[in-house]
mmCIF file of C-alpha atoms in Angstrom:
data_model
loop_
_atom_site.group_PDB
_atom_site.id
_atom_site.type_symbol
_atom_site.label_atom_id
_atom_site.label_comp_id
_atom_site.label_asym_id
_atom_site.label_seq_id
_atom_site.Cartn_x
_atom_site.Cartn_y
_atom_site.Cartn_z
ATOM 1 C CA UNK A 1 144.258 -75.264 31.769
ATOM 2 C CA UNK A 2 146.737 -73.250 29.813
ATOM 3 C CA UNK A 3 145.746 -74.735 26.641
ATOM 4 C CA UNK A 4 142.277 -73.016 26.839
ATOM 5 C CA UNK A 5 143.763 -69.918 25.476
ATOM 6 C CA UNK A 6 144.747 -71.061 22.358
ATOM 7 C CA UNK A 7 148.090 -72.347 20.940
ATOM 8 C CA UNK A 8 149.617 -69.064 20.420
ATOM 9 C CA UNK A 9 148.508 -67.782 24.017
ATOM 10 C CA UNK A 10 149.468 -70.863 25.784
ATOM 11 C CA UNK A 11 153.104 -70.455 24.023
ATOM 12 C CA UNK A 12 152.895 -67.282 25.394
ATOM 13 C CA UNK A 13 152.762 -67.542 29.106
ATOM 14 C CA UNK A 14 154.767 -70.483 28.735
ATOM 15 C CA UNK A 15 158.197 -68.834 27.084
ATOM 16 C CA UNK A 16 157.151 -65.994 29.470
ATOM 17 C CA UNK A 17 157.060 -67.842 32.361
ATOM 18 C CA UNK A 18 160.095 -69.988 31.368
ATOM 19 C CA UNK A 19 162.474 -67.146 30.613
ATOM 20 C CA UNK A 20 161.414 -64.537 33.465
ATOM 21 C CA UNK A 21 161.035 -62.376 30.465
ATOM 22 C CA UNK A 22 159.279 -58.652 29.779
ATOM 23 C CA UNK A 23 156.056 -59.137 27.490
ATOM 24 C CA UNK A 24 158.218 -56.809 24.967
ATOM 25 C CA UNK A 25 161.352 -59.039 24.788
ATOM 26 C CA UNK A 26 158.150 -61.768 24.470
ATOM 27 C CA UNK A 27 156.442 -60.159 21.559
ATOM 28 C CA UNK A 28 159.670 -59.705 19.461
ATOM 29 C CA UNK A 29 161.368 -62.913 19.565
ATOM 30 C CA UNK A 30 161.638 -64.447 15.946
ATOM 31 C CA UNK A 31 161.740 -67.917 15.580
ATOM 32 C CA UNK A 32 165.543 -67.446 14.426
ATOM 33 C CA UNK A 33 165.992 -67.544 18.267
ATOM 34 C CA UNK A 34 165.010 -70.699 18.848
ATOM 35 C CA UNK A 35 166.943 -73.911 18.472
ATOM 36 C CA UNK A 36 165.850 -77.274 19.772
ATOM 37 C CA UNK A 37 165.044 -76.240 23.240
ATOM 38 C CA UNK A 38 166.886 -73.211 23.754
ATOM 39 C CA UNK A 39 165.652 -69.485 22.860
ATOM 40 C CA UNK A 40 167.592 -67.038 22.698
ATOM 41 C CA UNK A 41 166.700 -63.447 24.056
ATOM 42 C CA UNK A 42 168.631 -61.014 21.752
ATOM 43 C CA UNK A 43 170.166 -58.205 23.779
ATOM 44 C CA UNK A 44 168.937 -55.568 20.714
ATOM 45 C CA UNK A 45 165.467 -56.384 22.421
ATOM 46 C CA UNK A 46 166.172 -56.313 26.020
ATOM 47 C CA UNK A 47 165.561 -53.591 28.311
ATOM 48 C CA UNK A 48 169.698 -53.549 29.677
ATOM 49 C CA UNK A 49 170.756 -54.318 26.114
ATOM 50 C CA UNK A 50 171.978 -57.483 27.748
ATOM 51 C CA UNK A 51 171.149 -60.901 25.606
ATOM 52 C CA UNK A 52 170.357 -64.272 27.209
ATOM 53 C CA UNK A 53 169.604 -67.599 26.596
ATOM 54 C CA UNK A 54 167.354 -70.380 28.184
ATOM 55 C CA UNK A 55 166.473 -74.114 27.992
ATOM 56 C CA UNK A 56 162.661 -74.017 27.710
ATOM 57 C CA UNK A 57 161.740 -76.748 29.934
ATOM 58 C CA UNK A 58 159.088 -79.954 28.694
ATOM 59 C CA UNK A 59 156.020 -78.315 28.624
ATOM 60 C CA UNK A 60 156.953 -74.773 27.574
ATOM 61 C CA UNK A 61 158.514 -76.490 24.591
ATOM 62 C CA UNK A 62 155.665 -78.544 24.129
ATOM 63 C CA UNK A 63 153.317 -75.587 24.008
ATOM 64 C CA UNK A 64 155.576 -73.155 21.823
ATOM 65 C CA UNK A 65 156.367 -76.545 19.268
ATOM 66 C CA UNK A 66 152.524 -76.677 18.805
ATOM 67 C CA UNK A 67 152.298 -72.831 18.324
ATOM 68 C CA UNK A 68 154.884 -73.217 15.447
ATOM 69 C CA UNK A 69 152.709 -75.857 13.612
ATOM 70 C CA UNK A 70 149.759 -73.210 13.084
ATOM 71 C CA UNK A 71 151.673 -69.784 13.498
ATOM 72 C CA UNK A 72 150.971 -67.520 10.384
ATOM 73 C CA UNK A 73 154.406 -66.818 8.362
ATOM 74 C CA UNK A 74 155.158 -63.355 8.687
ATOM 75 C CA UNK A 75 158.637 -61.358 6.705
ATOM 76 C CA UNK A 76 160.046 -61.004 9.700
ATOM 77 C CA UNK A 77 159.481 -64.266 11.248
ATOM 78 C CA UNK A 78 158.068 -63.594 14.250
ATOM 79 C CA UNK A 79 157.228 -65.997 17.128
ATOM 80 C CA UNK A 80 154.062 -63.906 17.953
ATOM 81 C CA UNK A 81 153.104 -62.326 15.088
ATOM 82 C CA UNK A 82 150.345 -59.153 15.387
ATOM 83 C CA UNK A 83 148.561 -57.435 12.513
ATOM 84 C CA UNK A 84 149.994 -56.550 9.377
ATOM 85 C CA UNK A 85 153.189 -58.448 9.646
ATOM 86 C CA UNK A 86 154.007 -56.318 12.454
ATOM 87 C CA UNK A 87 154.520 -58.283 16.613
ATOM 88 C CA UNK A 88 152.041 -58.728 18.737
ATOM 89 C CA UNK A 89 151.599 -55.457 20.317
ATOM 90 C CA UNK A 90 152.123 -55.680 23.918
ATOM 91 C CA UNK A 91 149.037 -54.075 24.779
ATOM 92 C CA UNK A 92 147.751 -57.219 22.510
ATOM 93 C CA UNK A 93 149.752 -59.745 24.416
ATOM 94 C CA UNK A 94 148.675 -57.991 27.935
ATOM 95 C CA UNK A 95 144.975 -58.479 26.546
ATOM 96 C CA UNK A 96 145.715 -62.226 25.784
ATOM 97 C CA UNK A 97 147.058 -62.873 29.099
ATOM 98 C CA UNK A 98 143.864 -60.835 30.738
ATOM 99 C CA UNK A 99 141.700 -63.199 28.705
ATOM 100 C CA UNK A 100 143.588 -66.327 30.038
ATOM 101 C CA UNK A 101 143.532 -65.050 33.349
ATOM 102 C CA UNK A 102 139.336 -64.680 33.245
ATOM 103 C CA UNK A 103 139.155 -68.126 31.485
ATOM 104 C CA UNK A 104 140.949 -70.005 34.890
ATOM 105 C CA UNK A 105 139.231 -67.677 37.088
ATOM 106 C CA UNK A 106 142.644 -66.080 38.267
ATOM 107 C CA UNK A 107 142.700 -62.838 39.759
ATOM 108 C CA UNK A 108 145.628 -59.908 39.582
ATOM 109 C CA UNK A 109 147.655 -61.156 37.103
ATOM 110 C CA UNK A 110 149.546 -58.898 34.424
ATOM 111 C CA UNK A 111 152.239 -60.157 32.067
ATOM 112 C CA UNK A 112 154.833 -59.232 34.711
ATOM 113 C CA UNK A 113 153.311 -61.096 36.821
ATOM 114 C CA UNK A 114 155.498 -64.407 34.919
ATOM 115 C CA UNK A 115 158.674 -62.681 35.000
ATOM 116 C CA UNK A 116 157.795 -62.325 39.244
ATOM 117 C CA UNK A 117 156.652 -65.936 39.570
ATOM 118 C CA UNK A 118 160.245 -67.149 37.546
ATOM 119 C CA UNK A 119 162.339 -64.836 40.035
ATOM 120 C CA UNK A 120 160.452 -66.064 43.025
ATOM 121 C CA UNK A 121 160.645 -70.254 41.837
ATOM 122 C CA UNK A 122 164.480 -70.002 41.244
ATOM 123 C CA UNK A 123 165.418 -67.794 44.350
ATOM 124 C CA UNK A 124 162.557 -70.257 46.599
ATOM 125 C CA UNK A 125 164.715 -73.249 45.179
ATOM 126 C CA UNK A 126 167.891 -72.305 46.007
ATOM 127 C CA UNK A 127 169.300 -69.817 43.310
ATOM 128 C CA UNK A 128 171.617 -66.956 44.324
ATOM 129 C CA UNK A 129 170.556 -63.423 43.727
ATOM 130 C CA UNK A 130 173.306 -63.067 41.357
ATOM 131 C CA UNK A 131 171.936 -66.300 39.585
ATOM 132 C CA UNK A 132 168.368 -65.074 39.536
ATOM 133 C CA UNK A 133 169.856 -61.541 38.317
ATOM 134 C CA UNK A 134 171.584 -63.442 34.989
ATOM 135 C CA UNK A 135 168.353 -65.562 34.446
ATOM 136 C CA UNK A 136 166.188 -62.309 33.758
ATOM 137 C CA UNK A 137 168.191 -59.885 32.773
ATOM 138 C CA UNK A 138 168.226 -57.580 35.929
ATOM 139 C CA UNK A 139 171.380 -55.768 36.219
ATOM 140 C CA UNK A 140 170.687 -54.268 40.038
ATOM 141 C CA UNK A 141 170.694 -56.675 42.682
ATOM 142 C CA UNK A 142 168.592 -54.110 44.461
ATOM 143 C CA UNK A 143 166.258 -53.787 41.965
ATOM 144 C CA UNK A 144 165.624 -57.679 41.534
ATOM 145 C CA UNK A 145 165.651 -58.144 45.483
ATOM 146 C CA UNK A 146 162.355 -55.694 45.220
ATOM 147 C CA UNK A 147 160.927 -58.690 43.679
ATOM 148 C CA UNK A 148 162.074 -60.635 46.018
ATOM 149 C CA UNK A 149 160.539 -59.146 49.148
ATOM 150 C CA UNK A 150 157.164 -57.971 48.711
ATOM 151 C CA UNK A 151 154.336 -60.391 49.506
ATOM 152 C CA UNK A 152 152.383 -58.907 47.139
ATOM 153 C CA UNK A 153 154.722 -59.813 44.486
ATOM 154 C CA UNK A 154 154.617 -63.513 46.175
ATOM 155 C CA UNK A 155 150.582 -63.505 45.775
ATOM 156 C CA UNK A 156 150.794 -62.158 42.230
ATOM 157 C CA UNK A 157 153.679 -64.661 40.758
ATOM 158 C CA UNK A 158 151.531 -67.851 42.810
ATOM 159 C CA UNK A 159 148.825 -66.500 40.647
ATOM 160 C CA UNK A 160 150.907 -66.333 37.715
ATOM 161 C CA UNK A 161 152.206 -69.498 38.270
ATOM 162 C CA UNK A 162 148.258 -70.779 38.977
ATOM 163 C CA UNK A 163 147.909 -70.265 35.357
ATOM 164 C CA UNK A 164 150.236 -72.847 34.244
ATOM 165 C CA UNK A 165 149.465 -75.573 36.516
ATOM 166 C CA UNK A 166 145.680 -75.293 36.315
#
């Protein structure tokens, strides 16, 4: 159960998950990119310097609406905020997910394990590379298909995934 790791890790793995993103476009999303459903991944914080947008779906939005509700203000607004006004660090947000993966007993997760398990869902339903490729941000086709391919990454994003549904 997600919601064992607190409302600010649950939101999380959930906009993670959701939006095939890097824990570092993750940790710096303000709450300025998020309207209604939709967030907003500003291309100043991507790794291409390519923005994008998603539609959160039900239970992401349910988890990251319930975050908001207790989430300390910060200057800067940030979704996940760290210490001293700053982000969560990613070595704090790849800490949060190791504690979430001990809590449901899952093994061999990291926080790129959620971008895997989004690539993996969309291309197993039906999704073009190319599609998949605009979803999280890759720019090589090649470099995207390497997620594509390995079993290992399969194992790893059915774990990831595991966490969600558990």
């Amino acid at each position: 159960m997600i919601e064992a790791a607190g409302p600010r890790d649950a939101a999380l793995v959930a906009v993670m998950t959701a939006g095939a993103m890097r824990v570092g476009e993750a940790t710096l999303l303000t709450w300025s990119d998020v309207e209604g459903c939709t967030v907003t991944i500003p291309g100043g914080i991507t790794k291409t310097g390519a923005g994008r947008s998603l539609t959160l779906p039900p239970v992401a939005f349910r988890l990251l609406q319930a975050w908001r509700e207790t989430c300390p203000t910060t200057k800067r607004v940030w979704i996940f905020p760290g210490i001293a006004g700053q982000p969560l660090s990613v070595r704090g947000a790849q800490a949060a997910i190791a504690r979430l993966a001990a809590v449901v007993g899952v093994v061999g997760v990291s926080s790129h394990s959620f971008r895997r398990s989004a690539a993996t869902a969309a291309h197993a339903a039906g999704l073009s590379l190319r599609e998949v490729a605009q979803m999280t941000g890759h720019q090589s086709l090649a470099a995207l298909e390497r997620y594509l391919d390995a079993d290992t990454a399969q194992q790893k994003a059915e774990a990831a995934r595991g966490l969600l549904l558990v």
